[in-house]
Short mmCIF file of C-alpha atoms in Angstrom, two decimals:
data_model
loop_
_atom_site.label_atom_id
_atom_site.label_comp_id
_atom_site.label_asym_id
_atom_site.label_seq_id
_atom_site.Cartn_x
_atom_site.Cartn_y
_atom_site.Cartn_z
CA MET V 1 26.34 171.51 -87.81
CA TYR V 2 24.28 174.73 -87.61
CA LYS V 3 25.02 178.02 -89.41
CA LEU V 4 24.81 181.47 -87.79
CA LEU V 5 24.69 184.88 -89.50
CA ILE V 6 25.58 187.93 -87.32
CA VAL V 7 24.27 191.27 -88.66
CA ASP V 8 25.38 194.52 -86.98
CA ASP V 9 26.80 197.79 -88.31
CA GLU V 10 29.37 197.87 -85.48
CA ALA V 11 32.37 195.58 -86.10
CA ILE V 12 33.33 195.69 -82.43
CA THR V 13 29.98 194.17 -81.49
CA ARG V 14 30.25 191.39 -84.10
CA ASN V 15 33.83 190.52 -83.14
CA GLY V 16 33.05 190.63 -79.41
CA ILE V 17 30.21 188.13 -79.85
CA ILE V 18 32.41 185.78 -81.89
CA LYS V 19 35.22 186.04 -79.30
CA HIS V 20 33.21 185.44 -76.14
CA VAL V 21 30.45 182.98 -77.09
CA PRO V 22 31.38 179.22 -77.06
CA PHE V 23 29.48 178.40 -80.27
CA GLU V 24 30.72 174.78 -80.42
CA LYS V 25 28.72 174.16 -77.24
CA TYR V 26 25.56 174.73 -79.28
CA GLU V 27 26.82 172.84 -82.39
CA ILE V 28 27.14 176.09 -84.35
CA THR V 29 30.04 175.32 -86.69
CA GLN V 30 29.74 178.01 -89.39
CA ILE V 31 29.54 181.78 -88.77
CA SER V 32 29.25 184.65 -91.26
CA GLN V 33 29.00 188.42 -90.73
CA ALA V 34 27.34 191.38 -92.43
CA ASP V 35 27.41 195.09 -91.58
CA ASP V 36 23.85 195.98 -92.66
CA GLY V 37 20.56 194.46 -93.86
CA VAL V 38 21.35 194.85 -97.59
CA ASN V 39 24.62 192.93 -97.40
CA ALA V 40 23.11 190.40 -95.00
CA LEU V 41 20.26 189.64 -97.39
CA GLU V 42 22.66 189.08 -100.28
CA LEU V 43 24.88 186.84 -98.13
CA ALA V 44 21.89 184.84 -96.87
CA LYS V 45 21.09 183.72 -100.44
CA SER V 46 24.28 181.66 -100.60
CA PHE V 47 25.02 181.03 -96.92
CA CYS V 48 21.49 179.84 -95.97
CA PRO V 49 21.76 180.42 -92.20
CA ASP V 50 19.84 178.36 -89.65
CA ILE V 51 19.96 181.23 -87.13
CA VAL V 52 20.28 185.00 -87.61
CA LEU V 53 21.47 187.33 -84.82
CA SER V 54 20.63 190.83 -86.05
CA ASP V 55 20.71 194.38 -84.79
CA ILE V 56 17.55 196.40 -85.42
CA LYS V 57 18.89 199.90 -86.03
CA MET V 58 21.22 199.81 -89.06
CA PRO V 59 21.89 202.04 -92.09
CA ARG V 60 20.40 201.30 -95.57
CA MET V 61 18.15 198.47 -94.33
CA ASP V 62 17.09 197.98 -90.73
CA GLY V 63 16.84 194.61 -89.00
CA ILE V 64 13.05 194.34 -89.20
CA THR V 65 12.96 195.01 -92.96
CA PHE V 66 15.84 192.60 -93.49
CA ALA V 67 14.08 189.90 -91.46
CA ASN V 68 10.89 190.32 -93.48
CA GLU V 69 12.81 189.77 -96.74
CA LEU V 70 14.82 186.89 -95.23
CA LYS V 71 11.65 185.01 -94.26
CA LYS V 72 10.64 184.99 -97.93
CA LEU V 73 13.93 183.30 -98.84
CA ASN V 74 14.31 181.08 -95.80
CA PRO V 75 11.06 180.62 -93.82
CA GLY V 76 12.67 178.15 -91.40
CA CYS V 77 15.42 180.52 -90.26
CA MET V 78 15.32 181.42 -86.52
CA LEU V 79 15.63 185.13 -85.60
CA ILE V 80 17.28 186.75 -82.57
CA PHE V 81 17.12 190.57 -82.45
CA MET V 82 19.55 192.90 -80.65
CA SER V 83 18.84 196.56 -79.85
CA ALA V 84 19.86 199.34 -77.50
CA TYR V 85 16.39 200.83 -77.80
CA SER V 86 13.47 199.69 -75.66
CA ASP V 87 10.83 200.57 -78.20
CA LYS V 88 7.50 198.76 -77.92
CA GLU V 89 6.94 199.02 -81.69
CA TYR V 90 10.12 197.01 -82.31
CA PHE V 91 8.97 194.39 -79.83
CA LYS V 92 5.63 194.11 -81.62
CA LYS V 93 7.30 193.71 -85.01
CA ALA V 94 9.73 191.13 -83.60
CA ILE V 95 6.82 189.12 -82.20
CA LYS V 96 5.02 189.30 -85.54
CA LEU V 97 8.13 187.87 -87.24
CA LYS V 98 8.15 185.07 -84.63
CA ALA V 99 11.60 185.98 -83.35
CA VAL V 100 12.78 183.38 -80.84
CA SER V 101 14.48 186.00 -78.60
CA TYR V 102 15.11 189.74 -78.14
CA VAL V 103 18.47 190.71 -76.55
CA GLU V 104 19.09 194.24 -75.31
CA LYS V 105 22.40 196.07 -75.69
CA PRO V 106 24.84 196.20 -74.05
CA ILE V 107 24.79 192.47 -74.55
CA ASP V 108 24.86 190.11 -71.62
CA ILE V 109 26.73 186.98 -72.80
CA ASP V 110 24.71 184.65 -70.55
CA GLU V 111 21.48 186.11 -71.93
CA LEU V 112 22.79 185.74 -75.51
CA GLU V 113 23.81 182.11 -74.89
CA ALA V 114 20.34 181.34 -73.56
CA ALA V 115 18.86 182.91 -76.69
CA LEU V 116 21.17 180.85 -78.94
CA LYS V 117 20.33 177.65 -77.05
CA ASN V 118 16.64 178.36 -77.52
CA ALA V 119 17.16 179.08 -81.25
CA VAL V 120 19.08 175.82 -81.79
CA GLU V 121 16.30 173.85 -80.14
CA GLU V 122 13.78 175.56 -82.42
CA VAL V 123 15.92 174.68 -85.47
CA ARG V 124 15.99 171.02 -84.38
CA ARG V 125 12.22 170.97 -83.97
CA HIS V 126 11.78 172.59 -87.38
CA ILE V 127 14.05 170.02 -89.07
CA SER V 128 12.18 167.21 -87.32
CA ARG V 129 8.84 168.56 -88.55
CA GLU V 130 10.24 168.90 -92.07
CA ASN V 131 11.47 165.28 -92.02
CA ILE V 132 8.11 164.03 -90.77
CA SER V 133 6.33 166.08 -93.44
CA THR V 134 8.60 164.67 -96.17
CA ARG V 135 8.00 161.11 -94.96
CA MET V 136 4.26 161.74 -94.79
CA ASP V 137 4.25 163.12 -98.34
CA LYS V 138 6.07 159.99 -99.52
CA VAL V 139 3.65 157.70 -97.70
CA LEU V 140 0.71 159.70 -99.08
CA GLU V 141 2.06 159.43 -102.64
CA GLU V 142 2.55 155.67 -102.28
CA SER V 143 -0.92 155.39 -100.75
CA ARG V 144 -2.37 157.38 -103.62
CA GLY V 145 -0.86 154.95 -106.14
CA LEU V 146 -2.23 151.99 -104.20
CA PHE V 147 -5.60 153.71 -103.83
CA ASN V 148 -5.76 154.44 -107.58
CA ASN V 149 -5.15 150.74 -108.26
CA GLN V 150 -7.87 149.72 -105.82
CA LEU V 151 -10.34 152.22 -107.27
CA ALA V 152 -9.61 151.11 -110.86
CA LEU V 153 -10.42 147.51 -109.91
CA LEU V 154 -13.39 148.48 -107.73
CA LEU V 155 -15.02 150.25 -110.68
CA ILE V 156 -15.24 147.04 -112.75
CA LYS V 157 -17.37 145.29 -110.13
CA PRO V 158 -21.11 145.58 -110.93
CA GLU V 159 -22.05 145.38 -107.25
CA THR V 160 -20.08 148.54 -106.36
CA SER V 161 -22.45 151.31 -105.24
CA VAL V 162 -22.25 154.93 -106.37
CA LYS V 163 -22.01 156.01 -102.74
CA GLU V 164 -18.94 153.83 -102.18
CA ILE V 165 -17.30 155.26 -105.30
CA GLU V 166 -18.09 158.84 -104.26
CA GLU V 167 -16.66 158.28 -100.78
CA LYS V 168 -13.38 156.89 -102.08
CA ILE V 169 -12.97 159.68 -104.64
CA ALA V 170 -13.72 162.31 -101.99
CA LEU V 171 -11.27 160.67 -99.56
CA MET V 172 -8.34 161.21 -101.93
CA ASN V 173 -9.70 164.50 -103.30
CA MET V 174 -9.61 163.14 -106.86
CA ASP V 175 -10.92 165.19 -109.79
CA ILE V 176 -13.13 162.64 -111.54
CA PRO V 177 -16.44 163.78 -113.10
CA LEU V 178 -18.99 161.31 -111.71
CA ASP V 179 -21.43 162.09 -114.54
CA GLY V 180 -18.72 162.11 -117.22
CA SER V 181 -18.06 159.73 -120.11
CA PHE V 182 -15.97 156.65 -119.39
CA VAL V 183 -14.43 153.78 -121.33
CA THR V 184 -12.43 150.74 -120.23
CA LEU V 185 -9.48 149.30 -122.15
CA LEU V 186 -8.00 145.89 -121.39
CA ILE V 187 -4.32 145.41 -122.19
CA LYS V 188 -3.19 141.81 -122.22
CA ILE V 189 0.52 141.05 -122.01
CA GLN V 190 1.34 137.94 -123.99
CA SER V 191 4.00 135.45 -123.01
CA THR V 192 5.12 132.26 -124.70
CA SER V 193 6.86 131.00 -121.58
CA ILE V 194 6.73 131.08 -117.78
CA ILE V 195 8.42 134.22 -116.44
CA THR V 196 9.94 134.95 -113.03
CA PRO V 197 8.52 137.50 -110.56
CA LYS V 198 11.48 139.77 -111.34
CA GLU V 199 10.76 139.59 -115.07
CA THR V 200 7.09 140.28 -114.35
CA GLU V 201 8.01 143.41 -112.39
CA THR V 202 10.31 144.59 -115.20
CA ILE V 203 7.52 144.13 -117.73
CA ARG V 204 5.09 146.04 -115.49
CA GLU V 205 7.48 148.95 -115.11
CA ASN V 206 8.03 149.10 -118.86
CA VAL V 207 4.29 148.99 -119.64
CA PHE V 208 3.54 151.71 -117.06
CA GLU V 209 6.31 153.86 -118.54
CA VAL V 210 4.76 153.52 -122.00
CA LEU V 211 1.27 154.28 -120.62
CA ASN V 212 2.53 157.43 -118.89
CA GLU V 213 4.25 158.58 -122.08
CA VAL V 214 1.24 158.02 -124.34
CA ILE V 215 -1.39 159.27 -121.88
CA GLY V 216 0.73 162.37 -121.32
CA THR V 217 0.11 163.37 -124.96
CA MET V 218 -3.69 163.21 -124.58
CA GLU V 219 -6.33 165.47 -123.06
CA GLU V 220 -8.13 162.54 -121.46
CA ARG V 221 -7.60 161.56 -117.85
CA ALA V 222 -6.82 157.97 -116.88
CA LEU V 223 -6.91 155.48 -114.03
CA TRP V 224 -5.36 152.02 -114.31
CA ALA V 225 -4.29 148.91 -112.41
CA TYR V 226 -2.94 145.42 -112.95
CA ARG V 227 -5.45 142.60 -112.81
CA GLY V 228 -3.54 139.38 -112.32
CA ASN V 229 -0.04 139.08 -113.75
CA ASN V 230 -0.73 139.77 -117.40
CA GLN V 231 -3.68 142.14 -117.72
CA ILE V 232 -4.01 145.89 -117.22
CA VAL V 233 -7.39 147.54 -116.65
CA LEU V 234 -7.27 151.10 -118.01
CA HIS V 235 -10.14 153.57 -117.57
CA LEU V 236 -10.21 156.77 -119.64
CA PHE V 237 -12.67 159.53 -118.83
CA ALA V 238 -13.74 162.97 -120.04
CA PRO V 239 -16.44 165.50 -119.05
CA HIS V 240 -19.94 164.52 -120.19
CA ASN V 241 -20.13 167.38 -122.69
CA GLN V 242 -16.86 166.23 -124.30
CA ARG V 243 -17.85 162.62 -125.06
CA HIS V 244 -16.48 163.07 -128.60
CA ARG V 245 -12.97 162.83 -127.14
CA LEU V 246 -13.68 159.13 -126.57
CA SER V 247 -14.67 158.37 -130.15
CA PRO V 248 -13.71 154.95 -131.59
CA GLU V 249 -11.24 156.60 -133.97
CA ARG V 250 -9.40 158.44 -131.17
CA LEU V 251 -9.44 155.41 -128.89
CA VAL V 252 -8.08 153.09 -131.59
CA HIS V 253 -5.33 155.61 -132.40
CA PHE V 254 -4.49 155.86 -128.69
CA ALA V 255 -4.41 152.05 -128.32
CA GLU V 256 -2.27 151.65 -131.43
CA GLN V 257 0.27 154.13 -130.03
CA ILE V 258 0.57 151.97 -126.92
CA TYR V 259 0.81 148.83 -129.05
CA ILE V 260 3.54 150.27 -131.30
CA ARG V 261 5.66 151.36 -128.33
CA GLU V 262 5.18 148.30 -126.14
CA ASN V 263 5.03 145.52 -128.73
CA GLN V 264 8.70 146.08 -129.56
CA VAL V 265 9.51 144.83 -126.05
CA ASN V 266 6.50 142.76 -124.94
CA PRO V 267 3.77 141.43 -127.28
CA ILE V 268 0.39 142.83 -126.22
CA SER V 269 -3.22 142.99 -127.38
CA ILE V 270 -5.66 145.79 -126.53
CA ALA V 271 -9.47 145.62 -126.30
CA ILE V 272 -11.60 148.76 -126.11
CA GLY V 273 -15.01 148.62 -124.42
CA ASN V 274 -18.06 150.73 -125.20
CA VAL V 275 -18.25 154.32 -123.95
CA VAL V 276 -20.66 154.77 -121.01
CA SER V 277 -22.15 157.76 -119.20
CA GLY V 278 -21.70 157.92 -115.45
CA ILE V 279 -18.94 156.37 -113.37
CA GLU V 280 -21.29 153.69 -112.02
CA GLN V 281 -21.58 152.26 -115.57
CA ILE V 282 -17.87 151.48 -115.96
CA SER V 283 -18.47 147.79 -115.17
CA HIS V 284 -20.53 147.57 -118.39
CA SER V 285 -17.66 149.05 -120.38
CA TYR V 286 -15.31 146.55 -118.75
CA ILE V 287 -17.56 143.61 -119.69
CA SER V 288 -17.74 144.74 -123.31
CA ALA V 289 -13.94 145.14 -123.38
CA ALA V 290 -13.60 141.57 -122.06
CA VAL V 291 -15.81 140.40 -124.94
CA VAL V 292 -13.62 142.24 -127.44
CA LEU V 293 -10.49 140.74 -125.87
CA GLN V 294 -11.87 137.27 -126.59
CA LYS V 295 -12.77 138.26 -130.17
CA LEU V 296 -9.21 139.47 -130.80
CA PHE V 297 -8.30 135.80 -131.05
CA PHE V 298 -10.02 135.81 -134.45
CA LYS V 299 -8.59 139.14 -135.66
CA GLN V 300 -5.82 139.33 -138.21
CA GLY V 301 -3.21 142.10 -138.13
CA ILE V 302 -2.64 144.43 -135.17
CA PRO V 303 -4.49 142.97 -132.15
CA VAL V 304 -6.37 146.17 -131.32
CA ASP V 305 -10.15 146.54 -131.64
CA TYR V 306 -13.20 148.19 -130.08
CA TYR V 307 -16.69 147.05 -129.09
CA ARG V 308 -19.08 147.16 -132.04
CA GLY V 309 -22.28 146.25 -130.27
CA GLU V 310 -24.10 142.93 -130.02
CA GLN V 311 -23.96 140.90 -133.23
CA GLU V 312 -25.40 137.59 -134.30
CA GLU V 313 -22.54 135.12 -134.36
CA LYS V 314 -22.37 131.40 -134.77
CA ALA V 315 -20.03 128.72 -133.48
CA TYR V 316 -18.07 126.39 -135.74
CA THR V 317 -18.81 122.68 -135.53
CA PHE V 318 -15.69 120.59 -136.04
CA ASP V 319 -15.96 117.43 -138.17
CA SER V 320 -15.63 114.32 -136.02
CA ASN V 321 -13.32 112.83 -138.71
CA LEU V 322 -11.06 115.89 -138.84
CA THR V 323 -8.01 114.18 -137.36
CA GLU V 324 -8.42 111.10 -139.60
CA GLN V 325 -8.66 113.25 -142.74
CA PHE V 326 -5.52 115.16 -141.80
CA THR V 327 -3.64 111.95 -140.90
CA GLU V 328 -4.38 110.52 -144.34
CA LEU V 329 -2.77 113.52 -146.04
CA LEU V 330 0.44 113.11 -144.02
CA GLU V 331 0.42 109.37 -144.60
CA LYS V 332 0.30 109.92 -148.37
CA GLY V 333 3.00 112.61 -148.25
CA LYS V 334 0.72 115.35 -149.60
CA GLN V 335 2.36 118.51 -148.24
CA SER V 336 0.49 121.13 -150.29
CA GLU V 337 -2.85 119.42 -149.61
CA ALA V 338 -2.11 119.31 -145.86
CA VAL V 339 -1.28 123.03 -145.83
CA GLU V 340 -4.43 123.81 -147.82
CA PHE V 341 -6.45 121.67 -145.40
CA VAL V 342 -5.29 123.87 -142.50
CA SER V 343 -5.85 127.09 -144.48
CA THR V 344 -9.43 126.12 -145.37
CA LEU V 345 -10.17 125.05 -141.81
CA THR V 346 -8.78 128.29 -140.39
CA ALA V 347 -10.83 130.47 -142.76
CA ALA V 348 -14.02 128.60 -141.81
CA VAL V 349 -13.34 128.87 -138.06
CA MET V 350 -12.37 132.53 -138.33
CA ALA V 351 -15.81 133.33 -139.74
CA CYS V 352 -17.45 131.84 -136.62
CA THR V 353 -16.32 134.14 -133.82
CA ASN V 354 -18.67 132.58 -131.29
CA THR V 355 -16.62 129.38 -131.23
CA HIS V 356 -15.11 128.66 -127.83
CA ILE V 357 -11.38 129.38 -127.96
CA ASN V 358 -10.40 126.34 -125.89
CA THR V 359 -12.34 124.12 -128.29
CA ILE V 360 -10.36 125.55 -131.21
CA LYS V 361 -7.05 125.12 -129.41
CA ASN V 362 -7.93 121.54 -128.51
CA GLU V 363 -8.70 120.63 -132.15
CA TYR V 364 -5.52 122.23 -133.46
CA TYR V 365 -3.56 120.54 -130.69
CA HIS V 366 -4.78 117.13 -131.90
CA LEU V 367 -3.66 117.99 -135.44
CA LEU V 368 -0.26 119.07 -134.13
CA CYS V 369 0.04 115.80 -132.22
CA VAL V 370 -0.47 113.94 -135.50
CA VAL V 371 2.45 115.85 -137.06
CA GLU V 372 4.59 115.20 -133.99
CA LYS V 373 3.72 111.52 -134.06
CA TYR V 374 4.80 111.17 -137.70
CA ALA V 375 7.93 113.24 -137.10
CA ALA V 376 8.85 111.09 -134.10
CA SER V 377 8.44 107.89 -136.09
CA ARG V 378 10.44 109.21 -139.04
CA PHE V 379 13.20 111.04 -137.18
CA ALA V 380 13.57 109.11 -133.92
CA GLY V 381 16.31 110.52 -131.74
CA GLN V 382 16.65 113.75 -133.75
CA GLY V 383 16.10 117.06 -131.98
CA GLU V 384 12.78 117.46 -130.22
CA HIS V 385 11.04 114.55 -131.91
CA GLY V 386 9.94 111.62 -129.80
CA GLY V 387 9.32 113.68 -126.66
CA SER V 388 6.01 114.31 -124.93
CA ASN V 389 3.36 116.61 -126.34
CA ASP V 390 3.55 118.91 -123.30
CA LEU V 391 5.75 121.41 -125.16
CA VAL V 392 3.27 121.51 -128.04
CA TRP V 393 0.36 122.12 -125.67
CA ASN V 394 2.30 124.84 -123.83
CA VAL V 395 2.79 126.71 -127.10
CA VAL V 396 -0.84 126.20 -128.12
CA ALA V 397 -2.10 127.38 -124.73
CA CYS V 398 -0.05 130.58 -124.95
CA THR V 399 -1.07 131.34 -128.52
CA GLU V 400 -3.13 134.55 -128.64
CA SER V 401 -4.67 134.38 -132.12
CA LEU V 402 -6.12 131.89 -134.58
CA SER V 403 -3.80 133.20 -137.28
CA GLU V 404 -0.78 132.47 -135.11
CA LEU V 405 -2.12 129.03 -134.26
CA SER V 406 -2.64 128.31 -137.94
CA ARG V 407 0.86 129.51 -138.78
CA TYR V 408 2.27 127.32 -136.04
CA LEU V 409 0.51 124.23 -137.41
CA THR V 410 1.45 125.11 -140.99
CA GLY V 411 5.03 125.62 -139.91
CA LYS V 412 5.06 122.21 -138.27
CA ILE V 413 3.73 120.62 -141.45
CA ASN V 414 6.30 122.35 -143.64
CA ARG V 415 9.10 121.50 -141.26
CA TYR V 416 8.07 117.88 -141.17
CA PHE V 417 8.17 117.63 -144.95
CA CYS V 418 11.42 119.61 -145.15
CA GLU V 419 13.07 117.18 -142.77
CA LEU V 420 11.45 114.33 -144.61
CA HIS V 421 13.24 115.40 -147.75
CA ASP V 422 16.41 116.36 -145.90
CA GLN V 423 16.10 119.95 -147.16
CA ASN V 424 16.30 121.81 -143.90
CA ASN V 425 17.60 121.80 -140.37
CA ASN V 426 17.58 124.05 -137.40
CA ASP V 427 20.93 125.68 -138.11
CA ALA V 428 19.90 126.54 -141.64
CA ILE V 429 16.64 128.11 -140.39
CA ALA V 430 18.47 130.27 -137.86
CA LEU V 431 20.97 131.28 -140.56
CA LYS V 432 18.13 132.14 -142.91
CA ILE V 433 16.58 134.35 -140.23
CA GLN V 434 19.91 136.07 -139.63
CA LYS V 435 20.41 136.70 -143.35
CA TYR V 436 16.87 138.03 -143.71
CA ILE V 437 17.46 140.43 -140.82
CA SER V 438 20.77 141.58 -142.33
CA PHE V 439 19.02 142.48 -145.58
CA ASN V 440 15.93 144.04 -143.97
CA TYR V 441 17.09 145.69 -140.71
CA GLN V 442 16.47 149.16 -142.24
CA ASN V 443 12.75 148.41 -142.43
CA SER V 444 11.16 149.97 -139.33
CA ALA V 445 8.20 147.58 -139.69
CA LEU V 446 10.40 144.46 -139.60
CA SER V 447 8.67 141.99 -137.28
CA ILE V 448 8.70 138.40 -136.13
CA GLU V 449 5.45 137.84 -138.05
CA GLU V 450 7.10 138.99 -141.31
CA ILE V 451 10.10 136.73 -140.71
CA SER V 452 7.85 133.79 -139.80
CA ASP V 453 5.98 134.20 -143.09
CA GLU V 454 9.28 134.28 -144.94
CA VAL V 455 10.53 131.13 -143.18
CA GLY V 456 7.13 129.40 -143.23
CA MET V 457 6.78 128.80 -139.49
CA SER V 458 4.62 130.17 -136.71
CA PRO V 459 6.09 133.08 -134.69
CA ALA V 460 5.87 131.13 -131.45
CA TYR V 461 7.79 128.13 -132.78
CA LEU V 462 10.23 130.35 -134.67
CA CYS V 463 11.14 132.23 -131.48
CA VAL V 464 11.76 129.00 -129.55
CA LEU V 465 13.87 127.56 -132.37
CA PHE V 466 15.96 130.69 -132.94
CA LYS V 467 16.76 131.15 -129.28
CA ALA V 468 17.75 127.49 -128.96
CA GLN V 469 20.23 127.91 -131.82
CA THR V 470 21.62 131.37 -131.04
CA ALA V 471 20.86 131.94 -127.33
CA LYS V 472 19.24 135.22 -128.41
CA THR V 473 15.69 136.30 -129.16
CA ILE V 474 14.83 137.40 -132.70
CA ASN V 475 14.03 140.93 -131.51
CA GLY V 476 17.31 140.96 -129.63
CA TRP V 477 19.18 139.91 -132.79
CA ILE V 478 17.44 142.64 -134.82
CA THR V 479 18.45 145.22 -132.21
CA ASP V 480 22.07 143.96 -132.18
CA VAL V 481 22.32 144.20 -135.97
CA ARG V 482 20.83 147.70 -135.97
CA MET V 483 23.16 148.87 -133.21
CA GLU V 484 26.24 147.51 -135.00
CA LYS V 485 25.20 149.29 -138.20
CA ALA V 486 24.55 152.45 -136.17
CA LYS V 487 28.05 152.30 -134.67
CA GLU V 488 29.54 152.05 -138.17
CA LEU V 489 27.56 155.06 -139.36
CA LEU V 490 28.35 157.11 -136.23
CA LYS V 491 32.06 156.88 -137.07
CA ASP V 492 31.23 158.96 -140.14
CA GLY V 493 30.80 162.46 -138.73
CA LYS V 494 28.96 163.63 -141.85
CA VAL V 495 25.80 161.57 -141.31
CA LYS V 496 23.22 163.14 -138.99
CA ILE V 497 22.06 161.05 -136.04
CA SER V 498 18.42 161.39 -137.16
CA GLU V 499 19.42 159.98 -140.57
CA ILE V 500 21.34 157.14 -138.89
CA ALA V 501 18.22 156.30 -136.87
CA LYS V 502 16.15 156.00 -140.07
CA ARG V 503 18.82 153.92 -141.82
CA CYS V 504 18.80 151.56 -138.86
CA GLY V 505 15.04 151.08 -138.80
CA TYR V 506 14.00 153.70 -136.24
CA ASN V 507 11.51 156.39 -137.26
CA ASP V 508 11.77 157.99 -133.82
CA SER V 509 15.32 159.31 -133.26
CA ASP V 510 14.66 159.82 -129.53
CA TYR V 511 13.70 156.16 -129.13
CA PHE V 512 16.78 155.19 -131.19
CA ALA V 513 18.99 157.19 -128.81
CA LYS V 514 17.34 155.54 -125.80
CA VAL V 515 17.95 152.01 -127.22
CA PHE V 516 21.51 152.89 -128.25
CA LYS V 517 22.42 154.19 -124.79
CA LYS V 518 21.01 151.06 -123.19
CA MET V 519 23.09 148.83 -125.51
CA ALA V 520 26.32 150.88 -125.70
CA ASP V 521 26.33 152.55 -122.25
CA CYS V 522 26.60 155.95 -123.93
CA SER V 523 24.53 158.19 -126.17
CA PRO V 524 25.03 158.24 -129.97
CA SER V 525 26.66 161.69 -129.67
CA GLU V 526 29.05 160.47 -126.98
CA TYR V 527 29.93 157.39 -129.05
CA ARG V 528 30.59 159.55 -132.12
CA LYS V 529 32.99 161.81 -130.18
CA LYS V 530 35.22 158.80 -129.44
CA TYR V 531 35.95 158.40 -133.16
CA ILE V 532 36.23 162.02 -134.28
CA ILE V 533 39.91 162.94 -134.64
#
């Protein structure tokens, strides 16, 4: 169990110790020898002894010098010195090196055994202290992560005092400039369905991995935490005299990098608050970010934006006859007019960003119910028609933007009329999506939104429909197609892996390799080797 190194220039002494001492009694199972300090030091680098039994007077390098060098390599090693000289200076040096024992020559075996027993006990205590220290470091690291989360959430509360903040920062010895510049970002994870706790944890781990990667490329420091199941509160900060590092342009670029990485796996939206001076003002940045997060519902394109200050905004007033007007268009079979009706309504509502989002969703829900009612009456017993409106409301409730809501309603209208004229069905739609992906997989910007525009349905509805028909998500299908094409190209040893990545829709060859390994259980290079003769 324990390892002993015997260092003495006299072979007879080394062999006599090995012959007469019952080492197994002290759980010493490995023994090595050296004839001077130079050889002993070299041997100690690979042997890593727990205990060293060394003579003091030796040629080339004496025992004291050797022990000094050994302590640099192996601080936990226990020292026992042997010497035929009763020199006080040697005793002093041995004490300074914290030798556990000093045995005089000629050696008394009982005295040596007592010294070895004492050394073994010291080794055990040292190992115990090391284990406790390791466990404490682990607990401290876990506590630090938990503390960071608590601090990130504490900072968004207006009632939190500066003194309380200072105490918590001092407690964990954190390097945060109290008078620096701060900004809060809110990252909302979107979901079109109820997810399990395990799926939630997987999403969290993936988002945190992306955050660590992106933040690692920046000069700014960060502190973040989950708030609820689908929102991350992220604080960025910089010294007061470097406020320019938190400019809107830099923050938007930073947020877009997170969006580009994460949106391929989990749809997200990111709101950036106003930059504030002083850590006690972070709650104001958080409030402004929350305002922006609400306004993202009205934004078209990438759902990333920053606080632009207070603006005069008005709320849209919905016509009390809205549902009746829309019903009349469906009743008369006017497809293009119904689509235009929704387009005009959406443009008008989008210009009024002070409109309550739940009010908007409620109005669009009523219009969707009209379409469902007509579809149920026309196509009774076919597919989803004739069921309750709960599914429709679930989709509407999870919709994160007005544009998506409008596309969903428009898609419902178009689908209704397609079915009315027997021009479409679910299988054909799924096939159309598959064909579109096959022709466009090389486009790195290929997205569900692009496909939904091509098919004429909302992304939310399109995802539900496609998965029902293929048992796969659209993003999953895109990845499968790209990986199959990649495998074909990898069999050609002439095409570089970076070029294969681009041909398969990946601008980042490292990310391509990461996805490939996850799908194929081996790296692109390893896969290629299988097919090179």
